[in-house]
Protein backbone atom coordinates (compact mmCIF):
# COMPACT_ATOMS: atom_id res chain seq x y z
CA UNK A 1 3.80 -20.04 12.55
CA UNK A 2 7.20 -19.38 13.23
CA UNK A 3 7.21 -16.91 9.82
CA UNK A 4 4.43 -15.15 11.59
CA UNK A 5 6.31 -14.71 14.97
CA UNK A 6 9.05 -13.38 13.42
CA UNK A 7 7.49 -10.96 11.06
CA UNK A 8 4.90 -9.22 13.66
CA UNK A 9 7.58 -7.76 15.97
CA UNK A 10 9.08 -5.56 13.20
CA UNK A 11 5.36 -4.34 11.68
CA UNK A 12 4.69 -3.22 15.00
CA UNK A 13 7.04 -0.49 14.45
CA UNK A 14 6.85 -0.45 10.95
CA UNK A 15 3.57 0.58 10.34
CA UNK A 16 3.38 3.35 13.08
CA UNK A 17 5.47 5.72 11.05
CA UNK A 18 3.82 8.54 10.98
CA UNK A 19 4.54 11.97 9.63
CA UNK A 20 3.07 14.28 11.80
CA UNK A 21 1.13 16.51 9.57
CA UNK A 22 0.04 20.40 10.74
CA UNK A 23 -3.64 20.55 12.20
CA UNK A 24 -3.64 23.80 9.61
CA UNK A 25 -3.43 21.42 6.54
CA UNK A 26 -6.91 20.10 5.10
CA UNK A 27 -5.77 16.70 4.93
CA UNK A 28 -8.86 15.11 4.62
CA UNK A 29 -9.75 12.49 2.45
CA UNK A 30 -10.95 13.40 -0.68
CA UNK A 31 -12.10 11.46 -3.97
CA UNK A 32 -10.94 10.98 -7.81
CA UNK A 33 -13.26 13.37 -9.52
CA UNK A 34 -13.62 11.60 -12.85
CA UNK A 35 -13.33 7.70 -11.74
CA UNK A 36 -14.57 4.91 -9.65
CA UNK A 37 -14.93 1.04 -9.10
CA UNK A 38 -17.92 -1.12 -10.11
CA UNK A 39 -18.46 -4.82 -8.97
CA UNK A 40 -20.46 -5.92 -11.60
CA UNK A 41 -23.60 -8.87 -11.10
CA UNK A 42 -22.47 -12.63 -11.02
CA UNK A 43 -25.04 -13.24 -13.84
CA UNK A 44 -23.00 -10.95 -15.82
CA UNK A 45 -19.21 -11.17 -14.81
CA UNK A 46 -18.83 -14.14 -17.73
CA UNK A 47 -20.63 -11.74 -20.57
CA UNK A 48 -18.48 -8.64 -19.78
CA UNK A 49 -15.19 -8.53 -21.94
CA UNK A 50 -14.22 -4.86 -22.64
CA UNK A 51 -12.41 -4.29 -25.93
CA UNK A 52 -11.76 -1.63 -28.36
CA UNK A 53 -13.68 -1.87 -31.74
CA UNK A 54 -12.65 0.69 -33.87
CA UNK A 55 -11.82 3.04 -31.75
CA UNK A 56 -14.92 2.60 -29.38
CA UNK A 57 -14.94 1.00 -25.95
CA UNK A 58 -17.63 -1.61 -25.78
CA UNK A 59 -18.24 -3.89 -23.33
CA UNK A 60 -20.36 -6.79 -24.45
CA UNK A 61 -23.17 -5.68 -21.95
CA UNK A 62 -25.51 -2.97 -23.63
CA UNK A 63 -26.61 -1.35 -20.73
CA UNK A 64 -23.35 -0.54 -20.09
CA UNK A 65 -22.31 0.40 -23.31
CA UNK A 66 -24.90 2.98 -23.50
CA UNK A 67 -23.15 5.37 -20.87
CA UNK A 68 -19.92 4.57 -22.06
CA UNK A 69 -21.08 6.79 -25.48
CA UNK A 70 -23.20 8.97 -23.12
CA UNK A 71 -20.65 10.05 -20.16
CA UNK A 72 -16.98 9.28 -22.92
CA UNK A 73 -15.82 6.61 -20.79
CA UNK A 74 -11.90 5.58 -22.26
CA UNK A 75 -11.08 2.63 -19.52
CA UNK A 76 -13.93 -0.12 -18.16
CA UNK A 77 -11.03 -2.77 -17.19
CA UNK A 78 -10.01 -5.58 -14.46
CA UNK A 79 -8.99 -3.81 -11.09
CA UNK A 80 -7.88 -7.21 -10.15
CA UNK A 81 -6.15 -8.58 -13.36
CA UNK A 82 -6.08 -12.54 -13.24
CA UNK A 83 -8.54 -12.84 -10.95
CA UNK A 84 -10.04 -16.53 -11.70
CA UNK A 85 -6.49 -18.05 -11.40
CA UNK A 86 -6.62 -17.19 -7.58
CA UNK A 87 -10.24 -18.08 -7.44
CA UNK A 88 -10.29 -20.87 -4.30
CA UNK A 89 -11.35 -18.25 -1.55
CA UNK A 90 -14.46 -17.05 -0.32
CA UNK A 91 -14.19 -13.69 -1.48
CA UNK A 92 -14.25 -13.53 -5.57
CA UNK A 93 -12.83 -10.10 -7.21
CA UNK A 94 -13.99 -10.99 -10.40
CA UNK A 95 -16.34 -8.77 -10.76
CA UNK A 96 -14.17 -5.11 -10.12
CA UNK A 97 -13.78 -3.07 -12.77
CA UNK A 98 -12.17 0.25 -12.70
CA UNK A 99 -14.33 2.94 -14.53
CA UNK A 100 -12.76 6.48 -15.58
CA UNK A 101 -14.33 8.78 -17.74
CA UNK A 102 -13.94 12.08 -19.46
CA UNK A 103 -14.05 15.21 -17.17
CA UNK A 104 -16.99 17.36 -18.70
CA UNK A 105 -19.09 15.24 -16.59
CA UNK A 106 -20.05 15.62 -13.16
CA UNK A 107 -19.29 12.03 -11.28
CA UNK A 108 -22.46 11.66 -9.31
CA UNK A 109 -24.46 11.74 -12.61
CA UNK A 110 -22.33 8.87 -13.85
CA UNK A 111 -22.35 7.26 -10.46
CA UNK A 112 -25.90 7.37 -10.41
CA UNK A 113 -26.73 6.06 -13.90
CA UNK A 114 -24.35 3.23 -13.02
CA UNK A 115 -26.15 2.73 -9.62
CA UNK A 116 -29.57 1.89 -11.70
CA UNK A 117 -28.10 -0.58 -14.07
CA UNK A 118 -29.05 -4.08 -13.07
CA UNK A 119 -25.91 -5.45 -14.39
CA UNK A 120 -23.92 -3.70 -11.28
CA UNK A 121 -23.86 -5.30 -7.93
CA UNK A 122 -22.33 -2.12 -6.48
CA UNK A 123 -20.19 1.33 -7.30
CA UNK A 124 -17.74 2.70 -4.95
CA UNK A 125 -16.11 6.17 -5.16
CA UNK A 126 -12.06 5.70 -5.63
CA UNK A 127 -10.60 7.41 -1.69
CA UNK A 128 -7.20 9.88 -1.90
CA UNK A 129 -5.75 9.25 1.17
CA UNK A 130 -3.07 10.42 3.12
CA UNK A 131 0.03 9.05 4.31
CA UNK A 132 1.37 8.84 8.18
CA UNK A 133 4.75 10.78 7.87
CA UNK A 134 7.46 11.39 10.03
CA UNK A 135 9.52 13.23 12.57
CA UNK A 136 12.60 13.87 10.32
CA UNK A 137 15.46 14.23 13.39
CA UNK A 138 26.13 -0.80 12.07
CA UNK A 139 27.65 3.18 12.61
CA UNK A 140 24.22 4.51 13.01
CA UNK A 141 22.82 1.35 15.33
CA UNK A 142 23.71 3.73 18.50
CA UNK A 143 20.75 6.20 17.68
CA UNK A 144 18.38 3.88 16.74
CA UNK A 145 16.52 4.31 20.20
CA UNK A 146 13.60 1.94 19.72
CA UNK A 147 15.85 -0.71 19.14
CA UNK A 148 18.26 -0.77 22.30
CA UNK A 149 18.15 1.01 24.77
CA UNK A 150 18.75 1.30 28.91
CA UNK A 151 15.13 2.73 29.10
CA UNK A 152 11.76 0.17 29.51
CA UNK A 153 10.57 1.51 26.34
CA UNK A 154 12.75 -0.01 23.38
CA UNK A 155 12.06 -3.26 22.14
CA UNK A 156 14.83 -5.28 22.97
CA UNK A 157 15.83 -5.96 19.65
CA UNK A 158 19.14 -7.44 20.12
CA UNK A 159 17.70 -9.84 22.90
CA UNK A 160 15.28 -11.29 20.50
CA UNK A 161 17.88 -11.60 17.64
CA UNK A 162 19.32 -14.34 19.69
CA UNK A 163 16.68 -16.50 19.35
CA UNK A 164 15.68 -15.49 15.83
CA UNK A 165 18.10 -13.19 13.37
CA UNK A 166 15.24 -13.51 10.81
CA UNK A 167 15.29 -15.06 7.10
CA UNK A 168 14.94 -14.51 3.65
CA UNK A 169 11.50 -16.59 3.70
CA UNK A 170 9.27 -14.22 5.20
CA UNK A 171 7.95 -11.59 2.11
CA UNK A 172 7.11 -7.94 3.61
CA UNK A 173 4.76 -6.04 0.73
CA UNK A 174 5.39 -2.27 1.37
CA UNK A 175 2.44 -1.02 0.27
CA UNK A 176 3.56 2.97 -0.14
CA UNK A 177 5.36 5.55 -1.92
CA UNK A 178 7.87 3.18 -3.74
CA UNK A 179 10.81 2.06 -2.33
CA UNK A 180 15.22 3.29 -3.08
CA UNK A 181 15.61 -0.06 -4.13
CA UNK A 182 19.04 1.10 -5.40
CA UNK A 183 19.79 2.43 -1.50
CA UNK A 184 22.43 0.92 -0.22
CA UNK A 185 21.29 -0.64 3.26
CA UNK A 186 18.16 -1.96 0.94
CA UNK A 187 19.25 -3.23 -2.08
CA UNK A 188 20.31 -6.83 -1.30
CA UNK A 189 16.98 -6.47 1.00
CA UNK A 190 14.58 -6.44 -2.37
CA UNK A 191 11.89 -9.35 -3.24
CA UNK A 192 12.93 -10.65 -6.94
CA UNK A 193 10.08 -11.77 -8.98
CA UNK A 194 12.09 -15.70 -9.60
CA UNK A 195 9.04 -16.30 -12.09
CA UNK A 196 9.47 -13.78 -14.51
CA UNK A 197 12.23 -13.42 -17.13
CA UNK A 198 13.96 -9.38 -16.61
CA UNK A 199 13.10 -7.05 -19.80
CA UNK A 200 11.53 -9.69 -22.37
CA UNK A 201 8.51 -7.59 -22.57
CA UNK A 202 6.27 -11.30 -21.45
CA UNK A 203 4.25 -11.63 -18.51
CA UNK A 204 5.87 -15.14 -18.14
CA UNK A 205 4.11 -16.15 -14.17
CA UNK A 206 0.68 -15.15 -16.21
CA UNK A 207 0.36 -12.85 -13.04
CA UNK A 208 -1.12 -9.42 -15.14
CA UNK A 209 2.28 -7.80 -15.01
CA UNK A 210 4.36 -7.54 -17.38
CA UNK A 211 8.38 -7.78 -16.06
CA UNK A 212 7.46 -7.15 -12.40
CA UNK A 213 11.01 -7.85 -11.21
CA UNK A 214 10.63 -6.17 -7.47
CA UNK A 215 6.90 -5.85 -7.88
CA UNK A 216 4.77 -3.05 -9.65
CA UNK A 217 4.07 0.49 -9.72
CA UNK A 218 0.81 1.49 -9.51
CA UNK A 219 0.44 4.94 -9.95
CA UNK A 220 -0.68 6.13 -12.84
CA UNK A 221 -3.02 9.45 -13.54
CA UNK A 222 -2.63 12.24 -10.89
CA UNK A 223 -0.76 14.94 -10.38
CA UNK A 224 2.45 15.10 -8.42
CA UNK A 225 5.93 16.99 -7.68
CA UNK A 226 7.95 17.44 -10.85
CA UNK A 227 10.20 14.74 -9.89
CA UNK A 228 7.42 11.80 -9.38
CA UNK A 229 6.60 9.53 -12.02
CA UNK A 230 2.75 10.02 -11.58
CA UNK A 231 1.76 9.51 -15.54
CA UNK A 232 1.80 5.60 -16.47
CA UNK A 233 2.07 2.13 -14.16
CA UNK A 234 4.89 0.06 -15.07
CA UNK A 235 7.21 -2.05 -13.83
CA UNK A 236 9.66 0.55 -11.59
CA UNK A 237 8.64 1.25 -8.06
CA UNK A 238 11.10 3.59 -7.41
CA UNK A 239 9.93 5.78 -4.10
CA UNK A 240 10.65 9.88 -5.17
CA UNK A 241 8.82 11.19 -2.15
CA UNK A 242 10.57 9.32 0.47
CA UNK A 243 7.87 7.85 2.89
CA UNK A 244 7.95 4.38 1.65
CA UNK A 245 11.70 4.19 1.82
CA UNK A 246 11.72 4.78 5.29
CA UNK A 247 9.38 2.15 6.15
CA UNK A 248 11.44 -0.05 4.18
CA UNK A 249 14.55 0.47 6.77
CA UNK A 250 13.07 -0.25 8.95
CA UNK A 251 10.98 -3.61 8.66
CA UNK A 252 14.02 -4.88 7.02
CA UNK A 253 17.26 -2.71 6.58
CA UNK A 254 20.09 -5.10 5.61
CA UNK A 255 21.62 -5.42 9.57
CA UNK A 256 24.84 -6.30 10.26
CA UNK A 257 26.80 -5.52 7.42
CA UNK A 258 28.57 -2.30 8.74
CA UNK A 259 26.70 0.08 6.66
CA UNK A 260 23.66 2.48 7.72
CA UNK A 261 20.97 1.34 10.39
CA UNK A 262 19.83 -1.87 11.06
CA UNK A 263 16.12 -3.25 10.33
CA UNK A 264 14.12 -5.19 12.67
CA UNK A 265 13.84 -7.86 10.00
CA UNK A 266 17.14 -8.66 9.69
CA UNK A 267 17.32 -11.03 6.71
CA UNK A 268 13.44 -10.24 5.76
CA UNK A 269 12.82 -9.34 1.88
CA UNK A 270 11.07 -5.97 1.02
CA UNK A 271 8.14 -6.63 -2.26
CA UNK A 272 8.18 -3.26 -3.46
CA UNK A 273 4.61 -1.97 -4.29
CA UNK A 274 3.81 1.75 -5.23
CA UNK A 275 0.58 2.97 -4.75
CA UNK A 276 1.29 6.37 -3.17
CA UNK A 277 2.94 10.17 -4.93
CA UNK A 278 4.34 13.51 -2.67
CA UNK A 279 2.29 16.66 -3.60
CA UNK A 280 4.77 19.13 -1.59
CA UNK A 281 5.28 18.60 1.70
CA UNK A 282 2.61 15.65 1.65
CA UNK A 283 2.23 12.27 0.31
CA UNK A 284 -0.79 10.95 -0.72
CA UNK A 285 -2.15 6.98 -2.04
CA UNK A 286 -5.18 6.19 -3.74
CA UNK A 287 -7.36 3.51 -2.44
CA UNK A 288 -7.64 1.73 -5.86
CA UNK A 289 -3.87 1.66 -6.21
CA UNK A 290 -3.92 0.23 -2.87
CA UNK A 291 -6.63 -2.41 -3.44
CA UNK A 292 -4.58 -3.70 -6.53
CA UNK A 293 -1.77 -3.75 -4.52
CA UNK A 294 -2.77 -5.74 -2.02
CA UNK A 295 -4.21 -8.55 -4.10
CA UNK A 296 -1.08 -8.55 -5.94
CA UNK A 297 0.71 -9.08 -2.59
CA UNK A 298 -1.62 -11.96 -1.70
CA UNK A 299 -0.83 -13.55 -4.91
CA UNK A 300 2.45 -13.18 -5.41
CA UNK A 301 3.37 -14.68 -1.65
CA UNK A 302 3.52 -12.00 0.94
CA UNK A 303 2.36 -12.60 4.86
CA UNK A 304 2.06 -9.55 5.87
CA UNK A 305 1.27 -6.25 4.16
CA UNK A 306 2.28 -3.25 5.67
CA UNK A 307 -0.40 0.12 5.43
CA UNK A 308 1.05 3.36 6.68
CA UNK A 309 -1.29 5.63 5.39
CA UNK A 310 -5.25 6.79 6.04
CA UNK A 311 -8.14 5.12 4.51
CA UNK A 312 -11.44 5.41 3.14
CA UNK A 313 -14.17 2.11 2.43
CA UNK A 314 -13.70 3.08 -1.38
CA UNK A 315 -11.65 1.89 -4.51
CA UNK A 316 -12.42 -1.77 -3.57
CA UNK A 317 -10.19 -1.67 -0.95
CA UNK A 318 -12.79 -3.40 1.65
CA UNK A 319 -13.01 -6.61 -1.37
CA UNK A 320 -9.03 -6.68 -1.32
CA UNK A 321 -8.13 -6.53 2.54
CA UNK A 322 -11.10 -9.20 2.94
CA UNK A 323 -9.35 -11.00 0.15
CA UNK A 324 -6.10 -10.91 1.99
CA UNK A 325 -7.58 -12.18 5.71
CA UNK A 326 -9.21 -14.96 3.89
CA UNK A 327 -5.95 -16.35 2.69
CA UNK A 328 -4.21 -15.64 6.19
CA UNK A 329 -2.03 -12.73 4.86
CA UNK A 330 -1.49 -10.14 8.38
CA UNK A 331 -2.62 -6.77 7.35
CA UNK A 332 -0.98 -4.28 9.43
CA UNK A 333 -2.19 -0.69 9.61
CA UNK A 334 -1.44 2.35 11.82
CA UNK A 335 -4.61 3.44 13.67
CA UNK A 336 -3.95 7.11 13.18
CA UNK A 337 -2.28 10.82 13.98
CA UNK A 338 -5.45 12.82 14.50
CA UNK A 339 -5.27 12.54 18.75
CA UNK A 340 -8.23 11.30 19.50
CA UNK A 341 -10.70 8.28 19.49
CA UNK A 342 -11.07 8.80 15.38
CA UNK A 343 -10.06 5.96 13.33
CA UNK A 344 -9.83 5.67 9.56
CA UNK A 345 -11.66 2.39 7.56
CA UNK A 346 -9.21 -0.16 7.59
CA UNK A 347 -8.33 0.53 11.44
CA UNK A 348 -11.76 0.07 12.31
CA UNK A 349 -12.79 -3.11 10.62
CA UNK A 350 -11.92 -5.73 13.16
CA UNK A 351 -9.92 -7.99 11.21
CA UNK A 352 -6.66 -6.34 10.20
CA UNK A 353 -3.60 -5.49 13.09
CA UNK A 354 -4.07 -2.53 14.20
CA UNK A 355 -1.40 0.18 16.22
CA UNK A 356 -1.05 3.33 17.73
CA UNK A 357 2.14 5.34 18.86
CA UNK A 358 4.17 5.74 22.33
CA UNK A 359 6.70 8.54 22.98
CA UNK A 360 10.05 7.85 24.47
CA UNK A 361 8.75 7.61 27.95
CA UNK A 362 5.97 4.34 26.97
CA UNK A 363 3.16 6.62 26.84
CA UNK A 364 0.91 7.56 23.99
CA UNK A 365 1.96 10.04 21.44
CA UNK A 366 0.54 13.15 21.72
CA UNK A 367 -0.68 12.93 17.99
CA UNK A 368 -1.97 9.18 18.07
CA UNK A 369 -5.29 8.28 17.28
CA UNK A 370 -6.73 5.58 20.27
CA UNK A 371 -9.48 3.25 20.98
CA UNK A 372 -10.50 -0.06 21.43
CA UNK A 373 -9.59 -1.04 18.11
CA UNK A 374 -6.32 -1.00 19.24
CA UNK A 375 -4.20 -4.03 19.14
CA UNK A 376 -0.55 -2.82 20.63
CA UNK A 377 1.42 0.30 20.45
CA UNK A 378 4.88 0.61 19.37
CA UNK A 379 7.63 3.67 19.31
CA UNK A 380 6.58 6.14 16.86
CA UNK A 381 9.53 9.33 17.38
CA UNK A 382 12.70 9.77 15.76
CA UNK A 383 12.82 6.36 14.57
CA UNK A 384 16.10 6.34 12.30
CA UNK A 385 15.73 4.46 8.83
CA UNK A 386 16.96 4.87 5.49
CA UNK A 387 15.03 7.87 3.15
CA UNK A 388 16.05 9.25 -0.35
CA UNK A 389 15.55 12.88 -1.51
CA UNK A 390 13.93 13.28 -4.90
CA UNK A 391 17.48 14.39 -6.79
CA UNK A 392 17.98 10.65 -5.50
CA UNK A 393 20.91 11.16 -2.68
CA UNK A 394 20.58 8.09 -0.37
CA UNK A 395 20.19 9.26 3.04
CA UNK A 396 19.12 8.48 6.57
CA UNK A 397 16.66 10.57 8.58
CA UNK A 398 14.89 10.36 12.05
C-alpha cells in the first residue's frame, strides 16, 4: 500500500499532459485500414499454431486458412506473446491474434468473413488514437509552478517529500511515444530489464522479447516523420516525437541532483514502452500497440501504467486494461481536451483512474473534457519537464 500512496500523487499530474490540439484539426479517431484483432473460440485456442510452410501462412484451423489464401493475409500471430505463463487471472488473452492482410482488399469484407467463422469468439477493428499534448512555454525547480508554489493550487510537493522522497521500488510503465532514455535528468531514472542478458540475441526471462533492456518498442508499420523509427518493433524505445519524454520528467525526473527539473517521483523508475509516432505537429498511438503494451507492463512488474493519449474499445485494448485491474496494476488515464462532457473508452469504463485539468487559478481548463467519470483533477499548464527534439538535443519545455 505504501507503493501505491506514493505513486498516485505524481500520475495525477502525469497523465493530464495534454497538448492542446487546434479545434481546426480532424483529430478524430480513425482505424488501421488493412488490420485487426481476433479472439479466437476456447475450443480452438489449443489447435491454432500459425506457421509458415513453404512460403504459405497456415494456421492449423481450415476455416481460417481458407481466407488467409482468399484475402493474402502475411501475419495471423500472438498479440499477447506468452500468454499461458501469466495465465492465473480471470481474464485469459490467449486467444488474441493480430490479423493484417494485403491492401487490395477492402477490411469490412475480411472483417465480415472472419465475423461468420465459428472458430472466432470476436473481431475488433485496431483504433489510431491521438495523444494529449502540451503547452510548450535543481536550476529549473523555481518554474516548476505545480510543484511549489505561494498559490492554493500547487501540490505541495516539497511538503510531502518529507514524509516520503520516493524509491526505486515503485515501476512507472510510460505507455507513449518512447522515452530520451539517454536525457540527462532521465537516464539513471530508466527500468533495467535484471532478467535478460544485454545484446545476446536470447529472450532469456522467456517474456516474448528478445533483449528488452528498458522495455520494448512497439511500433512497427505506419507512417511517420522522417526522423521516427515507424518500420520494425525491436528492442529501442527511443521517443523522436517528444510527448512521451515529457511525461517521463515528470512522474520521475531524477530530483535533487542539481541538473534540470525535478519529478514528482523522486527516486521512481521509468519502464519505457513505445506504442505511439509524431505525424507533424501531432502524435498519434495505436490501440494494439497499446494493448501489448500494457500486458507487457503487467507482466514485467509495473503498478501503475500511465495513458496520456485518446482511446477507442478496439485493438484488444478493453482484454488488456481488464487484464491489468485484475492483477491490481492502477491504470491512469487523462479524461480528455475536447471541453465538454465527452469522454474517450478507457475514461469511461469505471475501473481505471481517471483526471481532468485545472488552470493556475484551481479551476478547470478551458480545454478539459468533464463528467462524472472523473476521479480528481490536477495542473495541466506550463508544466516544465524534460522533452527532446527529433535531431536529438535534450531540452526542457513548458
Amino acid at each position: 500500500m505504501k507503493t501505491m500512496l506514493t505513486v498516485l500523487p505524481l500520475f495525477i499530474i502525469l497523465s493530464y499532459l495534454f497538448l492542446y490540439l487546434p479545434s481546426s484539426a480532424d483529430m478524430s479517431n480513425q482505424y488501421v485500414e488493412n488490420g485487426f484483432v481476433v479472439n479466437i473460440a476456447p475450443e480452438y485456442r489449443d489447435i491454432i499454431c500459425p506457421v509458415f510452410n513453404n512460403g504459405e501462412l497456415e494456421t492449423g484451423v481450415a476455416e481460417i486458412d481458407q481466407l488467409i489464401g482468399k484475402y493474402g493475409i502475411y501475419r495471423f500471430e500472438r498479440e499477447f506473446p506468452a500468454s499461458e505463463r501469466y495465465s492465473n487471472t480471470s481474464v485469459d488473452l490467449s486467444g488474441y491474434y493480430i490479423v493484417e492482410f494485403s491492401p487490395l482488399h477492402r477490411l469490412e469484407d475480411v472483417i465480415n468473413d472472419f465475423s461468420s467463422c465459428c472458430c472466432i469468439e470476436h473481431v475488433e477493428r485496431i483504433g489510431v488514437c491521438p495523444v494529449f499534448a502540451i503547452y510548450p512555454d535543481d536550476p529549473l525547480f523555481s518554474e516548476q509552478w505545480y510543484l511549489d508554489s505561494e498559490s492554493y493550487v500547487d501540490i505541495d510537493a516539497p511538503e510531502g517529500w518529507i514524509y516520503e522522497h520516493g524509491d526505486a521500488s515503485p515501476i512507472i510503465a510510460i505507455i507513449d511515444t518512447g522515452v530520451d532514455y539517454r536525457h540527462p535528468d532521465l537516464i539513471n531514472s530508466i527500468w533495467i530489464n535484471d532478467g535478460e542478458v544485454p545484446d545476446n540475441g536470447v529472450d532469456d526471462d522467456k517474456n516474448g522479447y528478445v533483449d528488452d533492456i528498458i522495455g520494448w518498442d512497439f511500433v512497427h508499420g505506419v507512417r511517420g516523420d522522417r526522423y521516427e523509427d515507424c518500420f520494425i518493433e525491436d528492442n529501442d524505445p527511443m521517443d523522436w516525437y517528444g510527448h512521451g519524454t515529457l511525461v517521463a520528467g515528470v512522474a520521475s525526473a531524477t530530483t535533487d541532483n542539481g541538473v534540470g527539473v525535478s519529478g514528482v517521483g523522486w527516486g521512481a523508475r521509468i519502464m519505457v514502452l513505445r506504442a505511439g509516432w509524431g505525424w507533424g505537429p501531432y502524435g498519434f498511438v495505436r490501440m494494439d500497440f497499446c494493448a501489448r503494451a500494457i500486458f507487457y507492463a503487467v507482466n514485467m512488474g509495473a503498478c501503475v501504467v500511465n495513458c496520456s493519449w485518446s482511446s477507442s474499445n478496439s485493438g484488444g485494448i478493453s482484454a488488456a486494461v481488464s487484464y491489468a485491474v485484475s492483477k491490481g496494476v492502477v491504470v491512469v488515464v487523462a479524461v480528455g481536451n475536447t471541453g465538454d462532457e465527452y469522454s474517450h473508452y478507457l475514461a469511461s469504463r469505471g475501473d481505471t483512474f481517471c483526471v481532468a485539468g485545472s488552470d493556475m487559478n484551481g479551476r478547470r481548463a478551458i480545454f478539459s473534457s468533464y463528467g462524472s467519470n472523473v476521479d480528481v483533477s490536477a495542473p495541466a499548464f506550463s508544466i516544465m519537464s524534460t522533452y527532446r527534439r527529433y535531431l536529438g538535443e535534450h531540452i526542457y519545455v513548458s
